[in-house]
PDB file of C-alpha atoms in Angstrom:
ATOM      1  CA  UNK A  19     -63.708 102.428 -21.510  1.00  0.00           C
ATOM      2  CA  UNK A  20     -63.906 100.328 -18.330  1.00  0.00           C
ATOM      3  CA  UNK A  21     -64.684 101.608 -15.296  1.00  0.00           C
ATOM      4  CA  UNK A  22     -62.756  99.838 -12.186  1.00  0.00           C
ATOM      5  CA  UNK A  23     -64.094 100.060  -8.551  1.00  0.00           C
ATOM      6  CA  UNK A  24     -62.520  98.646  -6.099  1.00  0.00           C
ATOM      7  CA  UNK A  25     -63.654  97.634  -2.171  1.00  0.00           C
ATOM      8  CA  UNK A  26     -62.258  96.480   0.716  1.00  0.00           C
ATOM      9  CA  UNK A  27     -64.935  93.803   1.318  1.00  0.00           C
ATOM     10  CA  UNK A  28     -68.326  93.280  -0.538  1.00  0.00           C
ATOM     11  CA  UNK A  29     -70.910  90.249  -0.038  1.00  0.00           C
ATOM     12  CA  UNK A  30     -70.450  89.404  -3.831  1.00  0.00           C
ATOM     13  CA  UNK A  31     -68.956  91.494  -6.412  1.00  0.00           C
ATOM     14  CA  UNK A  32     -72.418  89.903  -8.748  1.00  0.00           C
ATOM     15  CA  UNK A  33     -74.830  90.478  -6.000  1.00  0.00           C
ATOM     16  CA  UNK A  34     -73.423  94.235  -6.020  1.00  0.00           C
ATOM     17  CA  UNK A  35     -73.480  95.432  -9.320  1.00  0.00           C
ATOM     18  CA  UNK A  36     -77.472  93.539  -9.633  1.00  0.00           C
ATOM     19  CA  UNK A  37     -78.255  96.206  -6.864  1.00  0.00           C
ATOM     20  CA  UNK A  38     -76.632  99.144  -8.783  1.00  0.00           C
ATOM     21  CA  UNK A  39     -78.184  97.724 -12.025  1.00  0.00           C
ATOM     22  CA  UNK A  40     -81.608  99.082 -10.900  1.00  0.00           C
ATOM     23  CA  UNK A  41     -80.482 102.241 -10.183  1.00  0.00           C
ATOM     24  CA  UNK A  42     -77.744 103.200 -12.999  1.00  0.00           C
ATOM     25  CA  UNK A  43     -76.050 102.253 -16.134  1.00  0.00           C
ATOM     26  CA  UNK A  44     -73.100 100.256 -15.280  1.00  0.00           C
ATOM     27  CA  UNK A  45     -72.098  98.646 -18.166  1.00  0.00           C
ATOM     28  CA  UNK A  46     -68.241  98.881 -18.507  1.00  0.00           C
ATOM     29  CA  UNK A  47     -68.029  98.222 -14.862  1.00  0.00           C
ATOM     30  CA  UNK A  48     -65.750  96.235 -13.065  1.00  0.00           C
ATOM     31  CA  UNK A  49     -65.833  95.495  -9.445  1.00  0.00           C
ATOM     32  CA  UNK A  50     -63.484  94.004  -7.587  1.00  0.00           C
ATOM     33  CA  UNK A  51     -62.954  93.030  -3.652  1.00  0.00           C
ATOM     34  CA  UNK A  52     -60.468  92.143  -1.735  1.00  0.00           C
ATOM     35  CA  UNK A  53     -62.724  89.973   0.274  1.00  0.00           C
ATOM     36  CA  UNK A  54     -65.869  88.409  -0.364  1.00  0.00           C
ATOM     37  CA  UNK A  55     -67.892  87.781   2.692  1.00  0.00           C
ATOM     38  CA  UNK A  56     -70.690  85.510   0.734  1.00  0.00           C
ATOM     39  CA  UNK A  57     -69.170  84.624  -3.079  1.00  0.00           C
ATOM     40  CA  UNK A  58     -70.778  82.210  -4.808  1.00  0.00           C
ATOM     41  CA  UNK A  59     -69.914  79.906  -7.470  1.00  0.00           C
ATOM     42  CA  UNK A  60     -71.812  77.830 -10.205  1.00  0.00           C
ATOM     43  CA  UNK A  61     -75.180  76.352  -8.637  1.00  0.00           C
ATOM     44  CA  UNK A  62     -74.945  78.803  -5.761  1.00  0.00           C
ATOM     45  CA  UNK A  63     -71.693  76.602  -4.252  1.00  0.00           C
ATOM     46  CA  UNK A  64     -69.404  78.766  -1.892  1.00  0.00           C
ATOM     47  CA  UNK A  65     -66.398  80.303  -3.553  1.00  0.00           C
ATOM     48  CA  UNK A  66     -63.527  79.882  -1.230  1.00  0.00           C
ATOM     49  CA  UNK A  67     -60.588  83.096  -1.066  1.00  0.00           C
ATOM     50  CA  UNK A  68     -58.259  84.095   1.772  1.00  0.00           C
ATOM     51  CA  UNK A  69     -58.540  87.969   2.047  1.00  0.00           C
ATOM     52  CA  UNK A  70     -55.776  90.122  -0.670  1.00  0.00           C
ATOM     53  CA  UNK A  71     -54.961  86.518  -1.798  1.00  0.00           C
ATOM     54  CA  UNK A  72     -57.125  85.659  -4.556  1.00  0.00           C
ATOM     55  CA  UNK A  73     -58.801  87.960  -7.529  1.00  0.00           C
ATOM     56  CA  UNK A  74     -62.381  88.049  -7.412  1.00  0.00           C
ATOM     57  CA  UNK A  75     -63.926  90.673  -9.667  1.00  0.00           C
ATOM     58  CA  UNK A  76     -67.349  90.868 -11.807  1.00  0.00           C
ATOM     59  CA  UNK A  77     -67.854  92.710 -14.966  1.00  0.00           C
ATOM     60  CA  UNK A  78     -70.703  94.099 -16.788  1.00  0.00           C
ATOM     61  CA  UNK A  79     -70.845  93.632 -20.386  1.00  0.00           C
ATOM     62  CA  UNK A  80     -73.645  94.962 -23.058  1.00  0.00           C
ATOM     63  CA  UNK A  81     -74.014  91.956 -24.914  1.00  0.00           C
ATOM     64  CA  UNK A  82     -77.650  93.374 -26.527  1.00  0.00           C
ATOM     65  CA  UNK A  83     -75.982  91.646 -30.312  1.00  0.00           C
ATOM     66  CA  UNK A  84     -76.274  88.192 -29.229  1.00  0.00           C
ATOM     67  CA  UNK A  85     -79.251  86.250 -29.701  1.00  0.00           C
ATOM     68  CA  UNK A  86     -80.515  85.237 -26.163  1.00  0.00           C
ATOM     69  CA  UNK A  87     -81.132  81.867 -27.425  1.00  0.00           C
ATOM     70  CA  UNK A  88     -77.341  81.569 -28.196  1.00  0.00           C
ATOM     71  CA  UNK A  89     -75.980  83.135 -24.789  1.00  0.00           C
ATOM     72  CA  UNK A  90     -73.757  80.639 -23.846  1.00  0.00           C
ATOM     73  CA  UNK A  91     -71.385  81.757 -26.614  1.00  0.00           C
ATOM     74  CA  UNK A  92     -70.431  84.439 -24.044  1.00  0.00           C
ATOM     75  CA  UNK A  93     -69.788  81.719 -21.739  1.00  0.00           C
ATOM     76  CA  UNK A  94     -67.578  80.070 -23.961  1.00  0.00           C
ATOM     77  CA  UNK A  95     -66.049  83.575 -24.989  1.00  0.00           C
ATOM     78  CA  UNK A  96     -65.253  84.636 -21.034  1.00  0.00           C
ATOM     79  CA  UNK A  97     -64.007  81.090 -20.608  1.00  0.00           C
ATOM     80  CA  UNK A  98     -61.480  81.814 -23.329  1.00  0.00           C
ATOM     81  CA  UNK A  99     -60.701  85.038 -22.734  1.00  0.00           C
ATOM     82  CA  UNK A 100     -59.590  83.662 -19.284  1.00  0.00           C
ATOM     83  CA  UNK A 101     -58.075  80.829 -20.428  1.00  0.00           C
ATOM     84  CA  UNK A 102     -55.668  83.040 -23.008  1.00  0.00           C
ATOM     85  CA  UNK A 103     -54.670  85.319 -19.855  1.00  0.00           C
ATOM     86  CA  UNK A 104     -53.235  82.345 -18.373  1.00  0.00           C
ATOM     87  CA  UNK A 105     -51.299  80.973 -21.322  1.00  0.00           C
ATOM     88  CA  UNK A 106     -48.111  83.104 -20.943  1.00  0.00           C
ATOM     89  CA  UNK A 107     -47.832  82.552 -16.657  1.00  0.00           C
ATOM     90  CA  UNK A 108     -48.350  78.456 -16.595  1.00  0.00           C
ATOM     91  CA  UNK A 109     -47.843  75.122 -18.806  1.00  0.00           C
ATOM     92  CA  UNK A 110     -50.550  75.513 -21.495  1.00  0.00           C
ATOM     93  CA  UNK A 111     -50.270  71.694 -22.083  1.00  0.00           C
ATOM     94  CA  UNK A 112     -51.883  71.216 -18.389  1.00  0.00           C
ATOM     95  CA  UNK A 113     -54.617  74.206 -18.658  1.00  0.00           C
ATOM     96  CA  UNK A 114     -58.181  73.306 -19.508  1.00  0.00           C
ATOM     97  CA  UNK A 115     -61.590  74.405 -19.776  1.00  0.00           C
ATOM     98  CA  UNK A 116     -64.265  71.971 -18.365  1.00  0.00           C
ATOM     99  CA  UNK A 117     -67.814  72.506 -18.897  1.00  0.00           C
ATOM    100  CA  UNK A 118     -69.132  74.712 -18.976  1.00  0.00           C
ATOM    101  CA  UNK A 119     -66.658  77.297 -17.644  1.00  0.00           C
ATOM    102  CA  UNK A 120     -64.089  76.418 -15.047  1.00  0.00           C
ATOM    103  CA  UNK A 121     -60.930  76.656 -15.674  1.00  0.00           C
ATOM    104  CA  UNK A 122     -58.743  73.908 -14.089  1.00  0.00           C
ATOM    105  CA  UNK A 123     -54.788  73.093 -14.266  1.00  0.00           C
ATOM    106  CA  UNK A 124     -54.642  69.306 -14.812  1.00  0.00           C
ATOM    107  CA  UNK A 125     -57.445  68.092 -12.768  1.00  0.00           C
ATOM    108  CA  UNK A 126     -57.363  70.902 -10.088  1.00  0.00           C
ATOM    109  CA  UNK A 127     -59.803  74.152 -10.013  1.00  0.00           C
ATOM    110  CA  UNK A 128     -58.014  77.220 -10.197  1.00  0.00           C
ATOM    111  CA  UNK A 129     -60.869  79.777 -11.577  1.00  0.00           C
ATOM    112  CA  UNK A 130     -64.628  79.653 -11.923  1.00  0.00           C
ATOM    113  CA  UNK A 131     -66.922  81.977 -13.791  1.00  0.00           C
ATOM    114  CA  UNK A 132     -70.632  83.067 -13.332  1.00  0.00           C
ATOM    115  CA  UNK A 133     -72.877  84.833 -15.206  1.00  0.00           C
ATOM    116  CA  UNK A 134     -75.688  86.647 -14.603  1.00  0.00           C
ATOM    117  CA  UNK A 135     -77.826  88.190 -17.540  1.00  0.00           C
ATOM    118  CA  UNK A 136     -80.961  90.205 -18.203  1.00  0.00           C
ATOM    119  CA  UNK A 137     -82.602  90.018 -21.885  1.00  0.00           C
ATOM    120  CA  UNK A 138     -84.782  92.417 -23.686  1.00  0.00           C
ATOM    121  CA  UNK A 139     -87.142  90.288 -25.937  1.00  0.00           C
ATOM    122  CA  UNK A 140     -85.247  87.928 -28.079  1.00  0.00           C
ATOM    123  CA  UNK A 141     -81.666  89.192 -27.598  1.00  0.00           C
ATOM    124  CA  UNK A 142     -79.643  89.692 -24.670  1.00  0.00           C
ATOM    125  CA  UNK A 143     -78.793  93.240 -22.855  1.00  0.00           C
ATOM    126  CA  UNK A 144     -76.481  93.618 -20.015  1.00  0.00           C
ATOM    127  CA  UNK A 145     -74.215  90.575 -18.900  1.00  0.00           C
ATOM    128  CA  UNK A 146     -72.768  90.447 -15.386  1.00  0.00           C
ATOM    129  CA  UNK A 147     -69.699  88.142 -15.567  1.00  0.00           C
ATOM    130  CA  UNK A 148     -68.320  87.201 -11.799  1.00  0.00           C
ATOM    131  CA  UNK A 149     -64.491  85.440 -11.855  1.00  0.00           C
ATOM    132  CA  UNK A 150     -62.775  84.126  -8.663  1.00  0.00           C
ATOM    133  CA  UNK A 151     -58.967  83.203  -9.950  1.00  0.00           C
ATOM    134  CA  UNK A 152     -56.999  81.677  -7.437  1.00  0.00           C
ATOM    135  CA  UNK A 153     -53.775  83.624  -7.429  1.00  0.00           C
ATOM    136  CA  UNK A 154     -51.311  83.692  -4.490  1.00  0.00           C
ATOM    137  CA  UNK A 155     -53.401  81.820  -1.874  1.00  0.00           C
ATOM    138  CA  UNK A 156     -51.398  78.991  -0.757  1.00  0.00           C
ATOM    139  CA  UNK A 157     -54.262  76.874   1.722  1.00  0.00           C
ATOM    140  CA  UNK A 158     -57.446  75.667   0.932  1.00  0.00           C
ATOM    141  CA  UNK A 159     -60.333  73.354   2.073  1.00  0.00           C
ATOM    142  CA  UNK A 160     -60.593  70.100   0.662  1.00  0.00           C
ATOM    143  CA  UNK A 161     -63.062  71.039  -1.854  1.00  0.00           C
ATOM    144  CA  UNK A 162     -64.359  68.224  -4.331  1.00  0.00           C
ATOM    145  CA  UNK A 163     -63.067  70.542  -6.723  1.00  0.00           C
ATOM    146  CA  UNK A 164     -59.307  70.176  -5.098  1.00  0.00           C
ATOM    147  CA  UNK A 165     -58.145  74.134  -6.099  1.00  0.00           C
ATOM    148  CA  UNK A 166     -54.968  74.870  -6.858  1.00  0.00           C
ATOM    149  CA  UNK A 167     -53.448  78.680  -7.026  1.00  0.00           C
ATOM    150  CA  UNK A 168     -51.352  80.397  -9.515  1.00  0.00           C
ATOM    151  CA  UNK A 169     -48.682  80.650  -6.626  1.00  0.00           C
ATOM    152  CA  UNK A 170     -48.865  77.009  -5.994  1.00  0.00           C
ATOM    153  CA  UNK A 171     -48.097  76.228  -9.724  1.00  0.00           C
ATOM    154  CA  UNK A 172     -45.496  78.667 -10.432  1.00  0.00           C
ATOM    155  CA  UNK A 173     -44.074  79.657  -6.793  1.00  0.00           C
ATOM    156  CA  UNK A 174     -44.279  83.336  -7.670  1.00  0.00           C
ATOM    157  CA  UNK A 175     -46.386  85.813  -6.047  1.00  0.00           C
ATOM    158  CA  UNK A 176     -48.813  88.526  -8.214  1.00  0.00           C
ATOM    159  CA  UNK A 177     -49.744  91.725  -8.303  1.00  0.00           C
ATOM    160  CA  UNK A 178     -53.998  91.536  -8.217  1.00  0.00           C
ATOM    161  CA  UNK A 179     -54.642  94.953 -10.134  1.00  0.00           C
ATOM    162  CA  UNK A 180     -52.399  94.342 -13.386  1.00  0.00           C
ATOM    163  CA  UNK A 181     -53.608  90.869 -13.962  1.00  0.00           C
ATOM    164  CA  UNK A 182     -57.216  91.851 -13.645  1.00  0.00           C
ATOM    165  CA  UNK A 183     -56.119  94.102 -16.257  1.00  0.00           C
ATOM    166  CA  UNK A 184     -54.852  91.297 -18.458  1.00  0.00           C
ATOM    167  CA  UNK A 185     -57.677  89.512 -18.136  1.00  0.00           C
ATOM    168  CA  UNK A 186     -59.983  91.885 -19.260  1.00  0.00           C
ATOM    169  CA  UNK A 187     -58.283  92.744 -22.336  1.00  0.00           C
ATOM    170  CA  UNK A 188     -58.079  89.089 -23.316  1.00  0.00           C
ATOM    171  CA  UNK A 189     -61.873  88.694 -22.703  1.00  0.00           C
ATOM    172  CA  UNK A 190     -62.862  92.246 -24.693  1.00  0.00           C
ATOM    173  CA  UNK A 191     -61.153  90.570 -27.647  1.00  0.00           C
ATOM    174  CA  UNK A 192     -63.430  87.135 -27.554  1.00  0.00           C
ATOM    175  CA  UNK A 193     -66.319  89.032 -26.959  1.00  0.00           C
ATOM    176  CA  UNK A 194     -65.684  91.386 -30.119  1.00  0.00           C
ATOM    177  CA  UNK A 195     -65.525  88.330 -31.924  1.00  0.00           C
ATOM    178  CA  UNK A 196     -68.410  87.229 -30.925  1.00  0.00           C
ATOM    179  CA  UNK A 197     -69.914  89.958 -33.107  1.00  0.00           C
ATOM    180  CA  UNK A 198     -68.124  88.827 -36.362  1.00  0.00           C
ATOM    181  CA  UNK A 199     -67.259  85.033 -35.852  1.00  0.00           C
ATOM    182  CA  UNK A 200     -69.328  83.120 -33.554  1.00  0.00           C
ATOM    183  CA  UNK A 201     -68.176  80.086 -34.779  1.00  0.00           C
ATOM    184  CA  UNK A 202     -64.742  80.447 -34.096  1.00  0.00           C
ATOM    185  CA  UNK A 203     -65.014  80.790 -30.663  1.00  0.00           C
ATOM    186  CA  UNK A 204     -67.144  77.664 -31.101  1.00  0.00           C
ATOM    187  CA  UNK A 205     -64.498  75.883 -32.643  1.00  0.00           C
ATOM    188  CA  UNK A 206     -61.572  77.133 -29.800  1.00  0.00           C
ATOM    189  CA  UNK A 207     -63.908  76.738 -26.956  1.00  0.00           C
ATOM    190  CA  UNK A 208     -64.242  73.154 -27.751  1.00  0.00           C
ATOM    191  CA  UNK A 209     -60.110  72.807 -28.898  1.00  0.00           C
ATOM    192  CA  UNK A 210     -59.949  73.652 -25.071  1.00  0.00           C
ATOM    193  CA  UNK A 211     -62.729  71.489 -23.743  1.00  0.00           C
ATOM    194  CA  UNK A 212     -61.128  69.311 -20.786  1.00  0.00           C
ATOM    195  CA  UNK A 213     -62.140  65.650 -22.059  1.00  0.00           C
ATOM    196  CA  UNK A 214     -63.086  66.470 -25.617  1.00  0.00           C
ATOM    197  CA  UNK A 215     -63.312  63.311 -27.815  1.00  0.00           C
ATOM    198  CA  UNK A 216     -62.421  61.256 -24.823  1.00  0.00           C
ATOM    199  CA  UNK A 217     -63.556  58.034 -22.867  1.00  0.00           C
ATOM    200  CA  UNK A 218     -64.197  59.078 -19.141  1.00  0.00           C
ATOM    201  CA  UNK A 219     -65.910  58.167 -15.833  1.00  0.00           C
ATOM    202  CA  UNK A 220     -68.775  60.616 -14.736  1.00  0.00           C
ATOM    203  CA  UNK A 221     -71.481  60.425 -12.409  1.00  0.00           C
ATOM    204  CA  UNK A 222     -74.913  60.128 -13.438  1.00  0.00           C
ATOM    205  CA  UNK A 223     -78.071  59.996 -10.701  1.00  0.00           C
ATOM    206  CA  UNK A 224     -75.494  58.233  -8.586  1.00  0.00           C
ATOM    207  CA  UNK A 225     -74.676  55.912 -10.941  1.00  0.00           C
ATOM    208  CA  UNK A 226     -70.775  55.913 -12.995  1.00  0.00           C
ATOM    209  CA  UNK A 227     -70.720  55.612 -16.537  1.00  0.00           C
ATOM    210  CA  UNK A 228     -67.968  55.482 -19.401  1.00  0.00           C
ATOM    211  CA  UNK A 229     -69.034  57.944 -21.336  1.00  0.00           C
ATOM    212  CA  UNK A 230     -67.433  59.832 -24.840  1.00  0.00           C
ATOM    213  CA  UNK A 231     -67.696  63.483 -24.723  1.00  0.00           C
ATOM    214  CA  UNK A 232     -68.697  64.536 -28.975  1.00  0.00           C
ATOM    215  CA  UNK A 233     -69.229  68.394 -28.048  1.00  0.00           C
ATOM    216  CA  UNK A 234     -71.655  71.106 -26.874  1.00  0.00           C
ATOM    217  CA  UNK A 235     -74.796  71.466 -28.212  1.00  0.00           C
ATOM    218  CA  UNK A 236     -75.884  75.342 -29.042  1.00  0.00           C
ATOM    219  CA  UNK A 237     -77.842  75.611 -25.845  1.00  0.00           C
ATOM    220  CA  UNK A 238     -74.466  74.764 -23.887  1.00  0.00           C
ATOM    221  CA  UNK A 239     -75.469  71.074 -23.236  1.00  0.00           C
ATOM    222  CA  UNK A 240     -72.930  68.369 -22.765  1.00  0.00           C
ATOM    223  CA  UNK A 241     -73.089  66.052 -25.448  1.00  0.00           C
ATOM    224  CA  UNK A 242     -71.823  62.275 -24.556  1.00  0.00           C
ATOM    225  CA  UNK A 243     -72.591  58.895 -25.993  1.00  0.00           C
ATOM    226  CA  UNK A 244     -71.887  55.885 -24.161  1.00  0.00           C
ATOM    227  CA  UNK A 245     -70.590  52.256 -25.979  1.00  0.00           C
ATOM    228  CA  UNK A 246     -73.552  51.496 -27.609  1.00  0.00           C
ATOM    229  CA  UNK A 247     -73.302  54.657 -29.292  1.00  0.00           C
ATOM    230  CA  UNK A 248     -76.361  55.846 -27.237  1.00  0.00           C
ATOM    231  CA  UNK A 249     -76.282  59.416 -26.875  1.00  0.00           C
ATOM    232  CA  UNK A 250     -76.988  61.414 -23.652  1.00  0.00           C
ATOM    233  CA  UNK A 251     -77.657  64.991 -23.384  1.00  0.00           C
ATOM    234  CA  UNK A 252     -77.081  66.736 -20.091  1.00  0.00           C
ATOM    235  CA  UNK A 253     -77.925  70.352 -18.209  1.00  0.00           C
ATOM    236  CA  UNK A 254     -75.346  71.637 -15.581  1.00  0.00           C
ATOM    237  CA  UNK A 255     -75.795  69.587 -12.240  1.00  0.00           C
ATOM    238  CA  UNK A 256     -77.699  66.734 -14.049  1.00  0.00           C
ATOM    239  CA  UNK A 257     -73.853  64.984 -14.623  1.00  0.00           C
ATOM    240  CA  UNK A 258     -70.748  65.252 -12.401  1.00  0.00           C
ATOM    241  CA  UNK A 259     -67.031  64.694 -13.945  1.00  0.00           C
ATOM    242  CA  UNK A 260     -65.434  62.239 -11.954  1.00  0.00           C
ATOM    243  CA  UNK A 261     -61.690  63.171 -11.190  1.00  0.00           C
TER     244      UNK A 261
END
């Protein structure tokens, strides 16, 4: 049974639920804000949200089955899970994952995930799982990332609580499967992939290459070869997607 607690204003939803983790079980809790005074994103990059306007929420998950040298299946998992909230409320057609876990509406940001974990020996324990979804903010910085809201997409304004709600039951379900069929979220995560089995331009210590994206490796590594058929391997921020 999830647990939902819910401020008016935290620093970061992840940062506070690492502070109760030393002091409490709080697995099965979510935490949401309406504002986030210092939210962070992927490589500690700021996570942009106009107060009420945009769902920003962490989670924490026992995920003490999965091997901790397999843990980015739950990023792939979460990523889904997200992903399959979104399906019935915006063109699927223009709704990807790119790697390793944003989710983006044509070439535009519109949620990111980050995940914090702890592991006990060789397995993994408690997961804290941090989402910012832009929903009915309208404005925003020029980010490289260029986000893009639910609102803007669809014109129609959301209620933050239900959706939350949504979104949680959609993940539950790809984490559960986790436990039985790894390889199937394998297999959807990269059906999903933005840029899967694709030519594109990315940038590379500065440099731009053509590259093919053939997959994820099982440690979550971007997997590209170039037109010699030489094959690159890359960790996050060691390769930037050109948009």
């Amino acid at each position: 049974m999830l647990q939902y607690h819910h401020f008016k204003e935290l620093d970061s939803t992840n940062a506070y639920l690492q502070r109760q983790q030393s002091e409490r079980d709080i697995r099965n809790w979510v935490v949401s804000t309406d504002e986030q005074t210092a939210g962070k994103g992927m490589g500690n990059n700021g996570w942009e949200s106009e107060v009420g306007k945009t769902l920003t929420f962490s989670w924490a998950v026992d995920v003490s089955f999965l091997p901790a040298a397999r843990q980015f299946l739950l990023s792939e998992a979460v990523a889904l899970g997200l992903y399959e909230a979104l399906i019935p409320l915006i063109p699927v057609e223009k709704l990807h994952i790119k790697w390793p876990n944003d989710i983006y509406y044509e070439k535009r940001k519109l949620a990111g995930i980050l995940i914090n974990s702890t592991i006990k020996a060789n397995l993994m324990d408690v997961s804290i799982i941090g989402i910012g979804l832009n929903v009915n903010q309208m404005q925003f910085q020029d980010w490289p990332t260029h986000p893009i809201s639910l609102k803007t997409i669809t014109g129609e304004e959301y209620d933050l609580q239900p959706l939350l709600e949504q979104i949680a039951e959609h993940i539950i379900k790809k984490v559960e499967l986790l436990k039985s069929d790894p390889v199937a979220i394998e297999q959807e995560y990269l059906k999903r992939l933005f840029r899967y089995r694709t030519w594109a331009d990315y940038e590379v210590g500065g440099e731009i290459m053509r590259l093919f994206m053939t997959g994820i490796d099982q440690f979550g590594r971007l997997q590209l070869v170039d037109a010699a058929q030489k094959a690159y391997s890359f960790e996050i921020k060691e390769i930037k997607f050109v948009l």
